[in-house]
JSON list of C-alpha atoms in Angstrom, two decimals:
[
{"chain": "A", "resi": 1, "resn": "MET", "atom": "CA", "xyz": [220.57, 64.71, 59.76]},
{"chain": "A", "resi": 2, "resn": "ALA", "atom": "CA", "xyz": [220.50, 64.09, 63.13]},
{"chain": "A", "resi": 3, "resn": "GLU", "atom": "CA", "xyz": [223.00, 61.70, 64.22]},
{"chain": "A", "resi": 4, "resn": "VAL", "atom": "CA", "xyz": [221.63, 58.40, 65.88]},
{"chain": "A", "resi": 5, "resn": "THR", "atom": "CA", "xyz": [223.20, 57.85, 69.32]},
{"chain": "A", "resi": 6, "resn": "ASN", "atom": "CA", "xyz": [223.84, 54.62, 70.98]},
{"chain": "A", "resi": 7, "resn": "GLU", "atom": "CA", "xyz": [221.33, 55.18, 73.31]},
{"chain": "A", "resi": 8, "resn": "MET", "atom": "CA", "xyz": [218.79, 56.04, 71.04]},
{"chain": "A", "resi": 9, "resn": "LEU", "atom": "CA", "xyz": [219.85, 52.55, 69.60]},
{"chain": "A", "resi": 10, "resn": "LEU", "atom": "CA", "xyz": [219.72, 50.68, 72.98]},
{"chain": "A", "resi": 11, "resn": "THR", "atom": "CA", "xyz": [216.18, 52.41, 73.50]},
{"chain": "A", "resi": 12, "resn": "ALA", "atom": "CA", "xyz": [214.72, 51.42, 69.89]},
{"chain": "A", "resi": 13, "resn": "ILE", "atom": "CA", "xyz": [215.68, 47.89, 70.51]},
{"chain": "A", "resi": 14, "resn": "LYS", "atom": "CA", "xyz": [214.33, 48.04, 73.62]},
{"chain": "A", "resi": 15, "resn": "GLU", "atom": "CA", "xyz": [211.33, 49.19, 72.82]},
{"chain": "A", "resi": 16, "resn": "LEU", "atom": "CA", "xyz": [211.82, 46.69, 69.78]},
{"chain": "A", "resi": 17, "resn": "SER", "atom": "CA", "xyz": [212.31, 44.01, 72.32]},
{"chain": "A", "resi": 18, "resn": "GLY", "atom": "CA", "xyz": [209.20, 44.85, 74.26]},
{"chain": "A", "resi": 19, "resn": "GLU", "atom": "CA", "xyz": [206.85, 44.78, 71.21]},
{"chain": "A", "resi": 20, "resn": "VAL", "atom": "CA", "xyz": [208.47, 41.75, 70.30]},
{"chain": "A", "resi": 21, "resn": "LEU", "atom": "CA", "xyz": [207.68, 39.95, 73.95]},
{"chain": "A", "resi": 22, "resn": "SER", "atom": "CA", "xyz": [204.25, 41.16, 73.34]},
{"chain": "A", "resi": 23, "resn": "MET", "atom": "CA", "xyz": [204.04, 39.64, 70.15]},
{"chain": "A", "resi": 24, "resn": "LYS", "atom": "CA", "xyz": [204.84, 36.38, 71.08]},
{"chain": "A", "resi": 25, "resn": "ALA", "atom": "CA", "xyz": [202.30, 36.54, 74.05]},
{"chain": "A", "resi": 26, "resn": "GLU", "atom": "CA", "xyz": [199.83, 37.54, 71.84]},
{"chain": "A", "resi": 27, "resn": "MET", "atom": "CA", "xyz": [201.28, 34.71, 69.43]},
{"chain": "A", "resi": 28, "resn": "LYS", "atom": "CA", "xyz": [201.13, 32.19, 72.27]},
{"chain": "A", "resi": 29, "resn": "GLU", "atom": "CA", "xyz": [197.36, 33.40, 73.37]},
{"chain": "A", "resi": 30, "resn": "MET", "atom": "CA", "xyz": [196.22, 33.46, 69.59]},
{"chain": "A", "resi": 31, "resn": "LYS", "atom": "CA", "xyz": [197.51, 30.09, 69.50]},
{"chain": "A", "resi": 32, "resn": "ALA", "atom": "CA", "xyz": [195.68, 28.76, 72.72]},
{"chain": "A", "resi": 33, "resn": "ASP", "atom": "CA", "xyz": [192.55, 30.45, 71.13]},
{"chain": "A", "resi": 34, "resn": "ILE", "atom": "CA", "xyz": [193.25, 28.79, 67.91]},
{"chain": "A", "resi": 35, "resn": "ALA", "atom": "CA", "xyz": [193.50, 25.36, 69.63]},
{"chain": "A", "resi": 36, "resn": "GLY", "atom": "CA", "xyz": [190.51, 26.11, 71.36]},
{"chain": "A", "resi": 37, "resn": "LEU", "atom": "CA", "xyz": [188.60, 27.05, 67.88]},
{"chain": "A", "resi": 38, "resn": "LYS", "atom": "CA", "xyz": [189.94, 23.94, 66.68]},
{"chain": "A", "resi": 39, "resn": "GLU", "atom": "CA", "xyz": [188.45, 21.71, 69.13]},
{"chain": "A", "resi": 40, "resn": "ASP", "atom": "CA", "xyz": [185.16, 23.89, 68.86]},
{"chain": "A", "resi": 41, "resn": "VAL", "atom": "CA", "xyz": [184.97, 23.25, 65.45]},
{"chain": "A", "resi": 42, "resn": "ALA", "atom": "CA", "xyz": [186.11, 19.24, 65.48]},
{"chain": "A", "resi": 43, "resn": "GLU", "atom": "CA", "xyz": [183.03, 19.00, 68.20]},
{"chain": "A", "resi": 44, "resn": "LEU", "atom": "CA", "xyz": [180.97, 21.15, 66.15]},
{"chain": "A", "resi": 45, "resn": "LYS", "atom": "CA", "xyz": [181.60, 19.19, 63.05]},
{"chain": "A", "resi": 46, "resn": "GLN", "atom": "CA", "xyz": [180.99, 16.05, 65.05]},
{"chain": "A", "resi": 47, "resn": "ASP", "atom": "CA", "xyz": [177.24, 18.00, 65.97]},
{"chain": "A", "resi": 48, "resn": "VAL", "atom": "CA", "xyz": [176.83, 18.09, 62.37]},
{"chain": "A", "resi": 49, "resn": "THR", "atom": "CA", "xyz": [177.47, 14.39, 61.54]},
{"chain": "A", "resi": 50, "resn": "VAL", "atom": "CA", "xyz": [175.01, 13.69, 64.72]},
{"chain": "A", "resi": 51, "resn": "LEU", "atom": "CA", "xyz": [172.49, 15.46, 63.40]},
{"chain": "A", "resi": 52, "resn": "LYS", "atom": "CA", "xyz": [172.95, 14.85, 59.47]},
{"chain": "A", "resi": 53, "resn": "GLN", "atom": "CA", "xyz": [172.33, 11.52, 60.93]},
{"chain": "A", "resi": 54, "resn": "ASP", "atom": "CA", "xyz": [169.28, 12.56, 63.10]},
{"chain": "A", "resi": 55, "resn": "VAL", "atom": "CA", "xyz": [168.03, 14.62, 59.80]},
{"chain": "A", "resi": 56, "resn": "ALA", "atom": "CA", "xyz": [168.46, 11.26, 57.27]},
{"chain": "A", "resi": 57, "resn": "SER", "atom": "CA", "xyz": [166.82, 9.13, 60.20]},
{"chain": "A", "resi": 58, "resn": "LEU", "atom": "CA", "xyz": [163.70, 11.65, 60.54]},
{"chain": "A", "resi": 59, "resn": "LYS", "atom": "CA", "xyz": [163.53, 12.06, 56.67]},
{"chain": "A", "resi": 60, "resn": "SER", "atom": "CA", "xyz": [163.28, 8.02, 56.44]},
{"chain": "A", "resi": 61, "resn": "GLU", "atom": "CA", "xyz": [160.73, 8.11, 59.44]},
{"chain": "A", "resi": 62, "resn": "MET", "atom": "CA", "xyz": [159.04, 10.70, 57.83]},
{"chain": "A", "resi": 63, "resn": "ALA", "atom": "CA", "xyz": [158.49, 8.78, 54.30]},
{"chain": "A", "resi": 64, "resn": "GLU", "atom": "CA", "xyz": [157.01, 5.75, 56.35]},
{"chain": "A", "resi": 65, "resn": "VAL", "atom": "CA", "xyz": [154.67, 8.22, 58.64]},
{"chain": "A", "resi": 66, "resn": "LYS", "atom": "CA", "xyz": [153.49, 9.73, 55.17]},
{"chain": "A", "resi": 67, "resn": "GLN", "atom": "CA", "xyz": [153.17, 6.16, 54.07]},
{"chain": "A", "resi": 68, "resn": "ASP", "atom": "CA", "xyz": [151.01, 4.96, 57.21]},
{"chain": "A", "resi": 69, "resn": "VAL", "atom": "CA", "xyz": [148.85, 8.52, 56.21]},
{"chain": "A", "resi": 70, "resn": "ALA", "atom": "CA", "xyz": [148.10, 7.60, 52.86]},
{"chain": "A", "resi": 71, "resn": "GLY", "atom": "CA", "xyz": [147.42, 3.94, 54.36]},
{"chain": "A", "resi": 72, "resn": "LEU", "atom": "CA", "xyz": [144.95, 5.60, 56.48]},
{"chain": "A", "resi": 73, "resn": "LYS", "atom": "CA", "xyz": [143.47, 7.81, 54.27]},
{"chain": "A", "resi": 74, "resn": "GLN", "atom": "CA", "xyz": [142.58, 5.22, 52.07]},
{"chain": "A", "resi": 75, "resn": "ASP", "atom": "CA", "xyz": [141.34, 2.86, 55.10]},
{"chain": "A", "resi": 76, "resn": "VAL", "atom": "CA", "xyz": [139.23, 5.63, 56.00]},
{"chain": "A", "resi": 77, "resn": "ALA", "atom": "CA", "xyz": [137.46, 6.17, 52.22]},
{"chain": "A", "resi": 78, "resn": "VAL", "atom": "CA", "xyz": [137.06, 2.67, 52.36]},
{"chain": "A", "resi": 79, "resn": "LEU", "atom": "CA", "xyz": [135.29, 2.51, 55.64]},
{"chain": "A", "resi": 80, "resn": "LYS", "atom": "CA", "xyz": [133.54, 5.64, 54.80]},
{"chain": "A", "resi": 81, "resn": "GLN", "atom": "CA", "xyz": [131.82, 4.24, 51.68]},
{"chain": "A", "resi": 82, "resn": "ASP", "atom": "CA", "xyz": [131.59, 0.93, 53.82]},
{"chain": "A", "resi": 83, "resn": "VAL", "atom": "CA", "xyz": [129.57, 3.07, 56.39]},
{"chain": "A", "resi": 84, "resn": "ALA", "atom": "CA", "xyz": [127.37, 4.70, 53.52]},
{"chain": "A", "resi": 85, "resn": "GLU", "atom": "CA", "xyz": [126.88, 1.54, 51.92]},
{"chain": "A", "resi": 86, "resn": "LEU", "atom": "CA", "xyz": [125.26, -0.11, 55.83]},
{"chain": "A", "resi": 87, "resn": "LYS", "atom": "CA", "xyz": [123.32, 3.19, 56.12]},
{"chain": "A", "resi": 88, "resn": "GLN", "atom": "CA", "xyz": [121.55, 2.44, 52.95]},
{"chain": "A", "resi": 89, "resn": "ASP", "atom": "CA", "xyz": [121.39, -1.31, 53.96]},
{"chain": "A", "resi": 90, "resn": "VAL", "atom": "CA", "xyz": [120.08, -0.11, 57.03]},
{"chain": "A", "resi": 91, "resn": "ALA", "atom": "CA", "xyz": [116.84, 2.12, 56.03]},
{"chain": "A", "resi": 92, "resn": "VAL", "atom": "CA", "xyz": [115.96, -0.68, 53.19]},
{"chain": "A", "resi": 93, "resn": "LEU", "atom": "CA", "xyz": [116.07, -3.06, 56.63]},
{"chain": "A", "resi": 94, "resn": "LYS", "atom": "CA", "xyz": [113.74, -0.66, 58.17]},
{"chain": "A", "resi": 95, "resn": "GLN", "atom": "CA", "xyz": [111.70, -0.39, 55.38]},
{"chain": "A", "resi": 96, "resn": "ASP", "atom": "CA", "xyz": [111.52, -4.10, 54.85]},
{"chain": "A", "resi": 97, "resn": "VAL", "atom": "CA", "xyz": [110.60, -4.29, 58.66]},
{"chain": "A", "resi": 98, "resn": "ALA", "atom": "CA", "xyz": [108.19, -1.82, 58.55]},
{"chain": "A", "resi": 99, "resn": "GLU", "atom": "CA", "xyz": [106.43, -4.05, 55.33]},
{"chain": "A", "resi": 100, "resn": "LEU", "atom": "CA", "xyz": [106.84, -7.21, 57.44]},
{"chain": "A", "resi": 101, "resn": "LYS", "atom": "CA", "xyz": [105.45, -5.55, 60.73]},
{"chain": "A", "resi": 102, "resn": "SER", "atom": "CA", "xyz": [102.38, -4.34, 58.14]},
{"chain": "A", "resi": 103, "resn": "GLU", "atom": "CA", "xyz": [101.73, -8.10, 56.76]},
{"chain": "A", "resi": 104, "resn": "MET", "atom": "CA", "xyz": [102.57, -9.58, 60.13]},
{"chain": "A", "resi": 105, "resn": "ALA", "atom": "CA", "xyz": [99.81, -7.57, 61.52]},
{"chain": "A", "resi": 106, "resn": "GLU", "atom": "CA", "xyz": [97.45, -8.83, 58.15]},
{"chain": "A", "resi": 107, "resn": "VAL", "atom": "CA", "xyz": [98.36, -12.52, 59.02]},
{"chain": "A", "resi": 108, "resn": "LYS", "atom": "CA", "xyz": [97.35, -11.70, 62.85]},
{"chain": "A", "resi": 109, "resn": "GLN", "atom": "CA", "xyz": [94.07, -10.69, 61.68]},
{"chain": "A", "resi": 110, "resn": "ASP", "atom": "CA", "xyz": [93.84, -13.68, 59.48]},
{"chain": "A", "resi": 111, "resn": "ILE", "atom": "CA", "xyz": [94.85, -16.00, 62.14]},
{"chain": "A", "resi": 112, "resn": "ALA", "atom": "CA", "xyz": [92.25, -14.54, 64.21]},
{"chain": "A", "resi": 113, "resn": "GLY", "atom": "CA", "xyz": [89.89, -14.89, 61.54]},
{"chain": "A", "resi": 114, "resn": "MET", "atom": "CA", "xyz": [90.47, -18.57, 61.10]},
{"chain": "A", "resi": 115, "resn": "LYS", "atom": "CA", "xyz": [90.86, -19.19, 64.83]},
{"chain": "A", "resi": 116, "resn": "LYS", "atom": "CA", "xyz": [87.00, -17.52, 65.12]},
{"chain": "A", "resi": 117, "resn": "ASP", "atom": "CA", "xyz": [86.09, -19.85, 61.97]},
{"chain": "A", "resi": 118, "resn": "LEU", "atom": "CA", "xyz": [87.55, -22.88, 63.32]},
{"chain": "A", "resi": 119, "resn": "ASP", "atom": "CA", "xyz": [85.49, -21.59, 66.59]},
{"chain": "A", "resi": 120, "resn": "ASN", "atom": "CA", "xyz": [82.49, -21.50, 64.46]},
{"chain": "A", "resi": 121, "resn": "LEU", "atom": "CA", "xyz": [83.02, -25.30, 63.05]},
{"chain": "A", "resi": 122, "resn": "ASP", "atom": "CA", "xyz": [83.90, -26.57, 66.17]},
{"chain": "A", "resi": 123, "resn": "ASN", "atom": "CA", "xyz": [80.45, -25.66, 67.44]},
{"chain": "A", "resi": 124, "resn": "TYR", "atom": "CA", "xyz": [78.80, -25.90, 64.06]},
{"chain": "A", "resi": 125, "resn": "TYR", "atom": "CA", "xyz": [80.75, -30.13, 64.31]},
{"chain": "A", "resi": 126, "resn": "ALA", "atom": "CA", "xyz": [79.72, -30.38, 68.19]},
{"chain": "A", "resi": 127, "resn": "ARG", "atom": "CA", "xyz": [76.10, -29.89, 66.87]},
{"chain": "A", "resi": 128, "resn": "LEU", "atom": "CA", "xyz": [75.73, -31.94, 64.27]},
{"chain": "A", "resi": 129, "resn": "ASP", "atom": "CA", "xyz": [77.60, -34.51, 66.54]},
{"chain": "A", "resi": 130, "resn": "ASP", "atom": "CA", "xyz": [74.59, -34.14, 68.80]},
{"chain": "A", "resi": 131, "resn": "LYS", "atom": "CA", "xyz": [71.97, -34.12, 65.68]},
{"chain": "A", "resi": 132, "resn": "MET", "atom": "CA", "xyz": [74.15, -37.67, 64.67]},
{"chain": "A", "resi": 133, "resn": "ASP", "atom": "CA", "xyz": [73.59, -38.88, 68.36]},
{"chain": "A", "resi": 134, "resn": "VAL", "atom": "CA", "xyz": [69.95, -38.08, 67.68]},
{"chain": "A", "resi": 135, "resn": "LEU", "atom": "CA", "xyz": [69.74, -39.50, 64.15]},
{"chain": "A", "resi": 136, "resn": "PHE", "atom": "CA", "xyz": [71.58, -42.93, 65.30]},
{"chain": "A", "resi": 137, "resn": "GLU", "atom": "CA", "xyz": [68.96, -42.86, 68.49]},
{"chain": "A", "resi": 138, "resn": "ASP", "atom": "CA", "xyz": [66.21, -42.27, 66.06]},
{"chain": "A", "resi": 139, "resn": "LEU", "atom": "CA", "xyz": [67.63, -44.78, 63.40]},
{"chain": "A", "resi": 140, "resn": "ILE", "atom": "CA", "xyz": [68.09, -47.28, 66.21]},
{"chain": "A", "resi": 141, "resn": "ASN", "atom": "CA", "xyz": [64.37, -46.70, 67.44]},
{"chain": "A", "resi": 142, "resn": "VAL", "atom": "CA", "xyz": [63.18, -46.93, 63.86]},
{"chain": "A", "resi": 143, "resn": "LYS", "atom": "CA", "xyz": [64.83, -50.29, 63.29]},
{"chain": "A", "resi": 144, "resn": "THR", "atom": "CA", "xyz": [63.95, -51.70, 67.06]},
{"chain": "A", "resi": 145, "resn": "ASP", "atom": "CA", "xyz": [59.91, -50.65, 65.61]},
{"chain": "A", "resi": 146, "resn": "ILE", "atom": "CA", "xyz": [60.56, -52.24, 62.44]},
{"chain": "A", "resi": 147, "resn": "ARG", "atom": "CA", "xyz": [61.61, -55.82, 63.94]},
{"chain": "A", "resi": 148, "resn": "HIS", "atom": "CA", "xyz": [58.76, -55.46, 66.35]},
{"chain": "A", "resi": 149, "resn": "LEU", "atom": "CA", "xyz": [56.46, -54.88, 63.25]},
{"chain": "A", "resi": 150, "resn": "LYS", "atom": "CA", "xyz": [57.84, -57.87, 61.30]},
{"chain": "A", "resi": 151, "resn": "LYS", "atom": "CA", "xyz": [57.62, -60.47, 64.72]},
{"chain": "A", "resi": 152, "resn": "ALA", "atom": "CA", "xyz": [54.53, -58.72, 65.21]},
{"chain": "A", "resi": 153, "resn": "ARG", "atom": "CA", "xyz": [53.14, -59.85, 61.59]}
]
């Protein structure tokens, strides 16, 4: 075996001391990195907590929105049915209006005929009135003639 000399031991010790110092420096850096990573992890945990709260809030809001949408869908369905009924009502009313227009035309014709008949009756009445006047005059004349005849007797 080779003899180990003091110099060799000193060199080995120096090398080991250098390695230990290097390892201590690396350890110090690693501890600093770990401290930084711990801070990052703490921040990430806070972010995750906030995100979980946001997600829970969004889930609650989503449930409300879904309820609102379901309600709106029901309202739309009711409104569609109402519109369909109103369209039917309008169609019936249009038909009623057409029938009423036809009836109004008939009534107008009837009224025009009645006005014509009334005018004819007015004319007939005026002629009758004239004839009555003549007849009354004739009656007065006959009465006068009868009185004269009675006095002449």
